[in-house]
mmCIF file of C-alpha atoms and ligand atoms in Angstrom:
data_model
loop_
_atom_site.group_PDB
_atom_site.id
_atom_site.type_symbol
_atom_site.label_atom_id
_atom_site.label_comp_id
_atom_site.label_asym_id
_atom_site.label_seq_id
_atom_site.Cartn_x
_atom_site.Cartn_y
_atom_site.Cartn_z
ATOM 1 C CA MET A 1 0.128 -0.126 0.094
ATOM 2 C CA ARG A 2 1.617 3.455 -0.935
ATOM 3 C CA LYS A 3 1.384 5.942 1.785
ATOM 4 C CA ASN A 4 0.361 9.588 1.483
ATOM 5 C CA ILE A 5 3.132 11.943 1.864
ATOM 6 C CA LEU A 6 3.354 15.753 3.047
ATOM 7 C CA ALA A 7 6.971 17.298 2.551
ATOM 8 C CA GLY A 8 7.690 20.571 3.718
ATOM 9 C CA ASN A 9 10.676 21.917 1.289
ATOM 10 C CA TRP A 10 12.146 25.055 3.235
ATOM 11 C CA LYS A 11 14.853 25.745 0.403
ATOM 12 C CA MET A 12 17.530 28.472 1.516
ATOM 13 C CA ASN A 13 14.696 29.967 3.665
ATOM 14 C CA CYS A 14 15.009 30.194 7.678
ATOM 15 C CA ASP A 15 18.052 31.288 9.706
ATOM 16 C CA LEU A 16 18.528 29.201 12.822
ATOM 17 C CA SER A 17 16.148 30.898 15.036
ATOM 18 C CA GLN A 18 13.567 31.097 12.015
ATOM 19 C CA THR A 19 13.898 27.352 11.902
ATOM 20 C CA GLN A 20 13.270 26.382 15.648
ATOM 21 C CA GLY A 21 10.294 28.765 15.845
ATOM 22 C CA LEU A 22 8.736 26.991 12.776
ATOM 23 C CA ILE A 23 9.346 23.927 14.372
ATOM 24 C CA THR A 24 7.597 25.059 17.870
ATOM 25 C CA ASP A 25 5.029 26.293 15.730
ATOM 26 C CA LEU A 26 4.574 22.853 13.908
ATOM 27 C CA LYS A 27 4.982 21.330 17.046
ATOM 28 C CA THR A 28 2.087 23.659 18.634
ATOM 29 C CA GLY A 29 -0.545 22.664 16.170
ATOM 30 C CA LEU A 30 0.144 18.836 15.750
ATOM 31 C CA VAL A 31 -2.725 18.359 17.959
ATOM 32 C CA LYS A 32 -4.041 15.339 16.171
ATOM 33 C CA ASP A 33 -3.040 12.776 13.845
ATOM 34 C CA PHE A 34 -2.950 13.294 10.169
ATOM 35 C CA ASN A 35 -3.446 10.731 7.471
ATOM 36 C CA CYS A 36 -0.235 11.541 6.048
ATOM 37 C CA GLU A 37 3.537 11.122 6.831
ATOM 38 C CA LEU A 38 4.884 14.496 7.678
ATOM 39 C CA MET A 39 8.340 15.506 6.747
ATOM 40 C CA ILE A 40 9.932 18.989 6.708
ATOM 41 C CA ALA A 41 13.367 19.712 4.659
ATOM 42 C CA PRO A 42 15.155 22.240 6.380
ATOM 43 C CA SER A 43 18.720 23.906 5.055
ATOM 44 C CA HIS A 44 21.869 21.454 5.777
ATOM 45 C CA PRO A 45 23.078 23.559 9.007
ATOM 46 C CA PHE A 46 20.295 23.606 10.710
ATOM 47 C CA LEU A 47 19.233 19.477 9.943
ATOM 48 C CA TYR A 48 20.701 18.016 13.428
ATOM 49 C CA ASN A 49 19.042 20.559 15.438
ATOM 50 C CA ALA A 50 15.953 19.930 13.620
ATOM 51 C CA PHE A 51 16.401 16.399 14.075
ATOM 52 C CA ASN A 52 16.450 16.595 17.706
ATOM 53 C CA SER A 53 13.946 18.981 18.305
ATOM 54 C CA THR A 54 11.277 16.771 16.558
ATOM 55 C CA SER A 55 12.164 13.504 17.950
ATOM 56 C CA ASP A 56 9.335 13.301 19.842
ATOM 57 C CA THR A 57 6.929 14.228 17.222
ATOM 58 C CA LEU A 58 5.962 12.001 13.973
ATOM 59 C CA ILE A 59 7.591 14.473 11.768
ATOM 60 C CA GLU A 60 10.453 13.353 10.002
ATOM 61 C CA VAL A 61 13.440 15.515 8.911
ATOM 62 C CA VAL A 62 14.835 15.261 5.542
ATOM 63 C CA ALA A 63 17.544 16.638 3.323
ATOM 64 C CA GLN A 64 17.401 18.946 0.288
ATOM 65 C CA ASN A 65 20.327 17.341 -1.282
ATOM 66 C CA VAL A 66 23.107 15.060 -0.948
ATOM 67 C CA CYS A 67 26.338 14.191 -2.837
ATOM 68 C CA GLU A 68 27.115 11.496 -5.105
ATOM 69 C CA ALA A 69 30.253 10.654 -3.559
ATOM 70 C CA GLN A 70 30.795 8.996 -0.616
ATOM 71 C CA ASN A 71 33.102 11.163 1.113
ATOM 72 C CA GLY A 72 36.748 12.996 0.153
ATOM 73 C CA ALA A 73 37.531 16.234 -1.844
ATOM 74 C CA TYR A 74 34.000 17.610 -2.448
ATOM 75 C CA THR A 75 34.549 20.881 -0.932
ATOM 76 C CA GLY A 76 30.980 22.063 -0.099
ATOM 77 C CA GLU A 77 29.204 18.972 -0.160
ATOM 78 C CA ILE A 78 27.256 16.850 2.243
ATOM 79 C CA SER A 79 27.617 13.070 1.855
ATOM 80 C CA VAL A 80 25.267 10.375 2.894
ATOM 81 C CA ASP A 81 26.971 9.404 6.024
ATOM 82 C CA MET A 82 27.166 12.560 7.612
ATOM 83 C CA LEU A 83 23.473 12.669 6.858
ATOM 84 C CA ASP A 84 23.018 9.110 8.378
ATOM 85 C CA SER A 85 24.995 10.142 11.474
ATOM 86 C CA ILE A 86 22.569 13.158 12.292
ATOM 87 C CA GLY A 87 19.650 10.410 11.897
ATOM 88 C CA ILE A 88 18.374 11.877 8.460
ATOM 89 C CA LYS A 89 16.861 8.845 6.546
ATOM 90 C CA THR A 90 15.392 10.699 3.618
ATOM 91 C CA VAL A 91 16.530 13.138 1.080
ATOM 92 C CA ILE A 92 15.410 15.031 -1.911
ATOM 93 C CA ILE A 93 17.309 14.481 -5.133
ATOM 94 C CA GLY A 94 16.309 16.181 -8.470
ATOM 95 C CA HIS A 95 14.429 19.244 -7.672
ATOM 96 C CA SER A 96 14.033 21.598 -10.564
ATOM 97 C CA GLU A 97 16.010 24.129 -8.688
ATOM 98 C CA ARG A 98 19.233 21.669 -8.750
ATOM 99 C CA ARG A 99 18.477 20.375 -12.119
ATOM 100 C CA ASP A 100 18.165 24.089 -13.439
ATOM 101 C CA THR A 101 20.514 26.495 -11.394
ATOM 102 C CA TYR A 102 23.098 23.977 -10.514
ATOM 103 C CA GLY A 103 23.296 22.099 -13.604
ATOM 104 C CA GLU A 104 22.493 18.651 -12.129
ATOM 105 C CA THR A 105 22.078 16.440 -14.996
ATOM 106 C CA ASN A 106 19.970 12.970 -14.940
ATOM 107 C CA GLU A 107 23.166 11.417 -15.034
ATOM 108 C CA LEU A 108 24.563 12.770 -11.739
ATOM 109 C CA LEU A 109 21.022 12.571 -10.160
ATOM 110 C CA ALA A 110 20.835 8.685 -10.972
ATOM 111 C CA ALA A 111 24.265 8.875 -9.235
ATOM 112 C CA LYS A 112 23.070 10.584 -6.051
ATOM 113 C CA THR A 113 20.013 8.409 -6.023
ATOM 114 C CA LYS A 114 22.176 5.127 -5.988
ATOM 115 C CA THR A 115 24.430 6.773 -3.370
ATOM 116 C CA ALA A 116 21.500 7.352 -0.985
ATOM 117 C CA LEU A 117 19.860 4.184 -1.446
ATOM 118 C CA GLY A 118 23.411 2.443 -0.721
ATOM 119 C CA LYS A 119 22.998 3.902 2.500
ATOM 120 C CA GLY A 120 19.933 2.751 2.946
ATOM 121 C CA MET A 121 17.994 6.128 2.886
ATOM 122 C CA ARG A 122 14.868 6.821 1.008
ATOM 123 C CA VAL A 123 14.738 9.262 -2.250
ATOM 124 C CA ILE A 124 12.200 11.838 -2.940
ATOM 125 C CA PHE A 125 13.124 11.549 -7.028
ATOM 126 C CA CYS A 126 11.689 15.372 -8.430
ATOM 127 C CA CYS A 127 10.717 15.375 -11.952
ATOM 128 C CA GLY A 128 8.817 17.968 -13.903
ATOM 129 C CA GLU A 129 8.679 19.870 -17.252
ATOM 130 C CA HIS A 130 9.129 23.430 -18.303
ATOM 131 C CA LEU A 131 6.364 25.716 -19.483
ATOM 132 C CA GLU A 132 7.776 25.397 -22.928
ATOM 133 C CA GLN A 133 7.463 21.830 -23.123
ATOM 134 C CA ARG A 134 3.803 21.878 -21.772
ATOM 135 C CA LYS A 135 3.064 24.210 -24.421
ATOM 136 C CA ALA A 136 4.698 21.995 -26.904
ATOM 137 C CA GLY A 137 2.597 19.061 -25.944
ATOM 138 C CA ASN A 138 5.631 16.933 -25.102
ATOM 139 C CA TYR A 139 5.589 16.878 -21.267
ATOM 140 C CA PHE A 140 5.214 13.384 -20.873
ATOM 141 C CA GLU A 141 8.213 12.675 -23.133
ATOM 142 C CA THR A 142 10.196 15.205 -21.069
ATOM 143 C CA VAL A 143 9.364 13.713 -17.262
ATOM 144 C CA THR A 144 9.231 10.096 -18.269
ATOM 145 C CA GLY A 145 12.526 10.425 -19.856
ATOM 146 C CA GLN A 146 14.052 11.974 -16.432
ATOM 147 C CA ILE A 147 12.544 9.252 -14.884
ATOM 148 C CA GLU A 148 14.213 6.639 -17.240
ATOM 149 C CA LYS A 149 17.473 8.238 -17.087
ATOM 150 C CA GLY A 150 17.325 9.008 -13.241
ATOM 151 C CA LEU A 151 15.846 5.591 -12.040
ATOM 152 C CA PHE A 152 15.631 2.817 -14.762
ATOM 153 C CA ASP A 153 18.904 1.341 -13.161
ATOM 154 C CA LEU A 154 17.356 0.311 -10.020
ATOM 155 C CA THR A 155 15.871 -2.825 -9.074
ATOM 156 C CA ALA A 156 12.620 -3.201 -8.013
ATOM 157 C CA LYS A 157 13.562 -3.785 -4.452
ATOM 158 C CA GLN A 158 15.507 -0.497 -4.204
ATOM 159 C CA MET A 159 12.790 1.474 -6.097
ATOM 160 C CA GLU A 160 10.369 0.873 -2.958
ATOM 161 C CA GLN A 161 12.863 3.438 -1.157
ATOM 162 C CA VAL A 162 11.889 6.135 -3.820
ATOM 163 C CA VAL A 163 9.027 8.715 -3.625
ATOM 164 C CA VAL A 164 8.349 10.328 -6.881
ATOM 165 C CA ALA A 165 7.447 13.733 -6.823
ATOM 166 C CA TYR A 166 6.259 15.683 -10.169
ATOM 167 C CA GLU A 167 6.736 19.250 -9.933
ATOM 168 C CA PRO A 168 5.744 21.353 -13.305
ATOM 169 C CA VAL A 169 8.440 24.088 -13.297
ATOM 170 C CA TRP A 170 5.903 26.382 -14.482
ATOM 171 C CA ALA A 171 3.813 25.799 -11.173
ATOM 172 C CA ILE A 172 6.873 26.119 -8.564
ATOM 173 C CA GLY A 173 6.630 29.394 -6.756
ATOM 174 C CA THR A 174 4.342 31.181 -9.452
ATOM 175 C CA GLY A 175 1.154 30.913 -7.631
ATOM 176 C CA GLU A 176 -0.147 29.065 -10.894
ATOM 177 C CA THR A 177 -0.891 25.329 -10.075
ATOM 178 C CA ALA A 178 -1.525 22.415 -12.206
ATOM 179 C CA SER A 179 -5.390 21.569 -12.466
ATOM 180 C CA PRO A 180 -5.940 18.511 -10.392
ATOM 181 C CA GLU A 181 -6.942 16.855 -14.005
ATOM 182 C CA GLN A 182 -3.295 17.615 -14.973
ATOM 183 C CA ALA A 183 -1.529 16.314 -11.923
ATOM 184 C CA GLN A 184 -3.682 13.252 -12.208
ATOM 185 C CA GLU A 185 -3.041 12.548 -15.892
ATOM 186 C CA MET A 186 0.445 13.212 -15.382
ATOM 187 C CA HIS A 187 0.837 10.925 -12.395
ATOM 188 C CA ALA A 188 -1.476 7.998 -14.001
ATOM 189 C CA HIS A 189 1.330 8.348 -16.781
ATOM 190 C CA LEU A 190 4.211 8.065 -14.459
ATOM 191 C CA ARG A 191 2.882 5.217 -12.549
ATOM 192 C CA SER A 192 2.049 2.961 -15.885
ATOM 193 C CA PHE A 193 5.747 3.861 -16.727
ATOM 194 C CA LEU A 194 7.015 2.839 -13.564
ATOM 195 C CA GLU A 195 5.031 -0.398 -14.500
ATOM 196 C CA THR A 196 6.782 -1.098 -17.809
ATOM 197 C CA LYS A 197 10.241 -1.556 -15.826
ATOM 198 C CA PHE A 198 9.271 -2.258 -12.125
ATOM 199 C CA GLY A 199 5.891 -4.325 -12.400
ATOM 200 C CA LYS A 200 2.559 -3.169 -11.393
ATOM 201 C CA GLU A 201 2.956 -3.909 -7.426
ATOM 202 C CA THR A 202 6.329 -1.839 -7.063
ATOM 203 C CA ALA A 203 4.200 0.995 -9.187
ATOM 204 C CA ASN A 204 1.000 0.759 -7.523
ATOM 205 C CA ASN A 205 3.260 0.878 -4.331
ATOM 206 C CA THR A 206 5.231 4.085 -5.116
ATOM 207 C CA SER A 207 4.148 7.334 -4.059
ATOM 208 C CA ILE A 208 3.856 9.910 -6.657
ATOM 209 C CA LEU A 209 3.590 13.263 -4.840
ATOM 210 C CA TYR A 210 2.408 16.521 -6.840
ATOM 211 C CA GLY A 211 4.610 19.677 -6.075
ATOM 212 C CA GLY A 212 4.288 23.424 -7.686
ATOM 213 C CA SER A 213 2.317 25.863 -5.596
ATOM 214 C CA VAL A 214 0.224 23.519 -3.591
ATOM 215 C CA LYS A 215 -1.690 25.421 -0.663
ATOM 216 C CA PRO A 216 -4.386 25.266 1.976
ATOM 217 C CA SER A 217 -7.276 26.110 -0.826
ATOM 218 C CA ASN A 218 -6.011 24.175 -3.499
ATOM 219 C CA ALA A 219 -4.792 20.806 -1.636
ATOM 220 C CA SER A 220 -7.856 18.970 -1.184
ATOM 221 C CA GLU A 221 -9.075 18.449 -4.498
ATOM 222 C CA ILE A 222 -5.360 17.729 -6.032
ATOM 223 C CA PHE A 223 -4.921 14.882 -3.260
ATOM 224 C CA ALA A 224 -8.132 13.853 -3.983
ATOM 225 C CA LYS A 225 -6.988 12.526 -7.088
ATOM 226 C CA PRO A 226 -6.462 8.727 -7.375
ATOM 227 C CA ASP A 227 -2.904 9.060 -8.113
ATOM 228 C CA VAL A 228 -1.871 11.635 -6.246
ATOM 229 C CA ASP A 229 -0.353 10.568 -3.090
ATOM 230 C CA GLY A 230 0.586 13.784 -1.368
ATOM 231 C CA GLY A 231 2.591 16.851 -1.949
ATOM 232 C CA LEU A 232 5.787 18.546 -1.869
ATOM 233 C CA VAL A 233 5.096 21.886 -0.738
ATOM 234 C CA GLY A 234 7.610 24.821 -0.820
ATOM 235 C CA GLY A 235 6.192 28.696 0.191
ATOM 236 C CA ALA A 236 3.394 27.418 1.618
ATOM 237 C CA SER A 237 5.069 25.454 4.237
ATOM 238 C CA LEU A 238 7.183 28.305 5.888
ATOM 239 C CA ASP A 239 4.048 28.873 7.589
ATOM 240 C CA ALA A 240 3.131 25.945 10.131
ATOM 241 C CA GLN A 241 -0.585 27.075 10.132
ATOM 242 C CA SER A 242 -0.671 26.534 6.379
ATOM 243 C CA PHE A 243 1.211 23.560 6.030
ATOM 244 C CA LEU A 244 -0.715 22.063 8.760
ATOM 245 C CA ASP A 245 -3.734 22.909 6.973
ATOM 246 C CA ILE A 246 -2.602 21.545 3.947
ATOM 247 C CA ALA A 247 -2.158 18.382 5.895
ATOM 248 C CA ASN A 248 -5.694 18.302 7.177
ATOM 249 C CA ALA A 249 -6.715 18.216 3.133
ATOM 250 C CA PHE A 250 -6.065 14.291 3.102
HETATM 251 P P1 PGA B 301 6.152 25.845 -4.167
HETATM 252 O O1 PGA B 301 7.323 25.035 -4.311
HETATM 253 O O2 PGA B 301 5.046 25.050 -3.324
HETATM 254 O O3 PGA B 301 6.769 27.283 -3.834
HETATM 255 O O4 PGA B 301 5.465 26.291 -5.330
HETATM 256 C C1 PGA B 301 7.236 23.594 -4.754
HETATM 257 C C2 PGA B 301 8.545 22.842 -4.654
HETATM 258 O O5 PGA B 301 9.388 23.880 -4.919
HETATM 259 O O6 PGA B 301 8.963 21.914 -4.080
#
């Protein structure tokens, strides 16, 4: 059975005291059980602090990025061993901001994914098309191409540790959201694409999250779609109440 997941991607926002404040607000608002796993991805310097301050909750602290190499001369990078040593068990890989701003290629993302899975971590693997690709009508090929190059070297067993996040780039941080129908269309397409490689059971068990301007006002109708198993949320996750309101949408 696949799980509902709501992950807050805090990106490069919040210093130490803001990170602590947001976590405190989240904890105060956690007055009931939600029908989803809750994850937050603060910036790397605050992961350890965030991990410790959420250890008495069901919130999982996850990383926004990781290096493909194990260790050594990689100035500025963070390894899976480092993350693992502070309790981090899940990492986001392939966010469009990593692909577009930092030139991370499908090959690099495939290597990062293997390294993270090799350490026993879970991966939230992001994919999504740009506006031009959507307009040109080749968005299915774009996104399945990213999935094929990023994930198709994995075994079905490894794939069990992967969550897919579909994030159309034109909807990220723009206020423009894919319609529930557009999200469902892509998620269903991705699921059948995963089935061609990993089989029906694995495809059915893979959580596929939608990301791109998810907010309390649109979360319910997006999450109601049968192939949408949750969300990867940027802007709206920086406010505890709106993040929890989104969690309530399941
Ligand atoms: P957004 O970001 O919710 O601010 O659009 C989503 C993401 O980039 O993961």
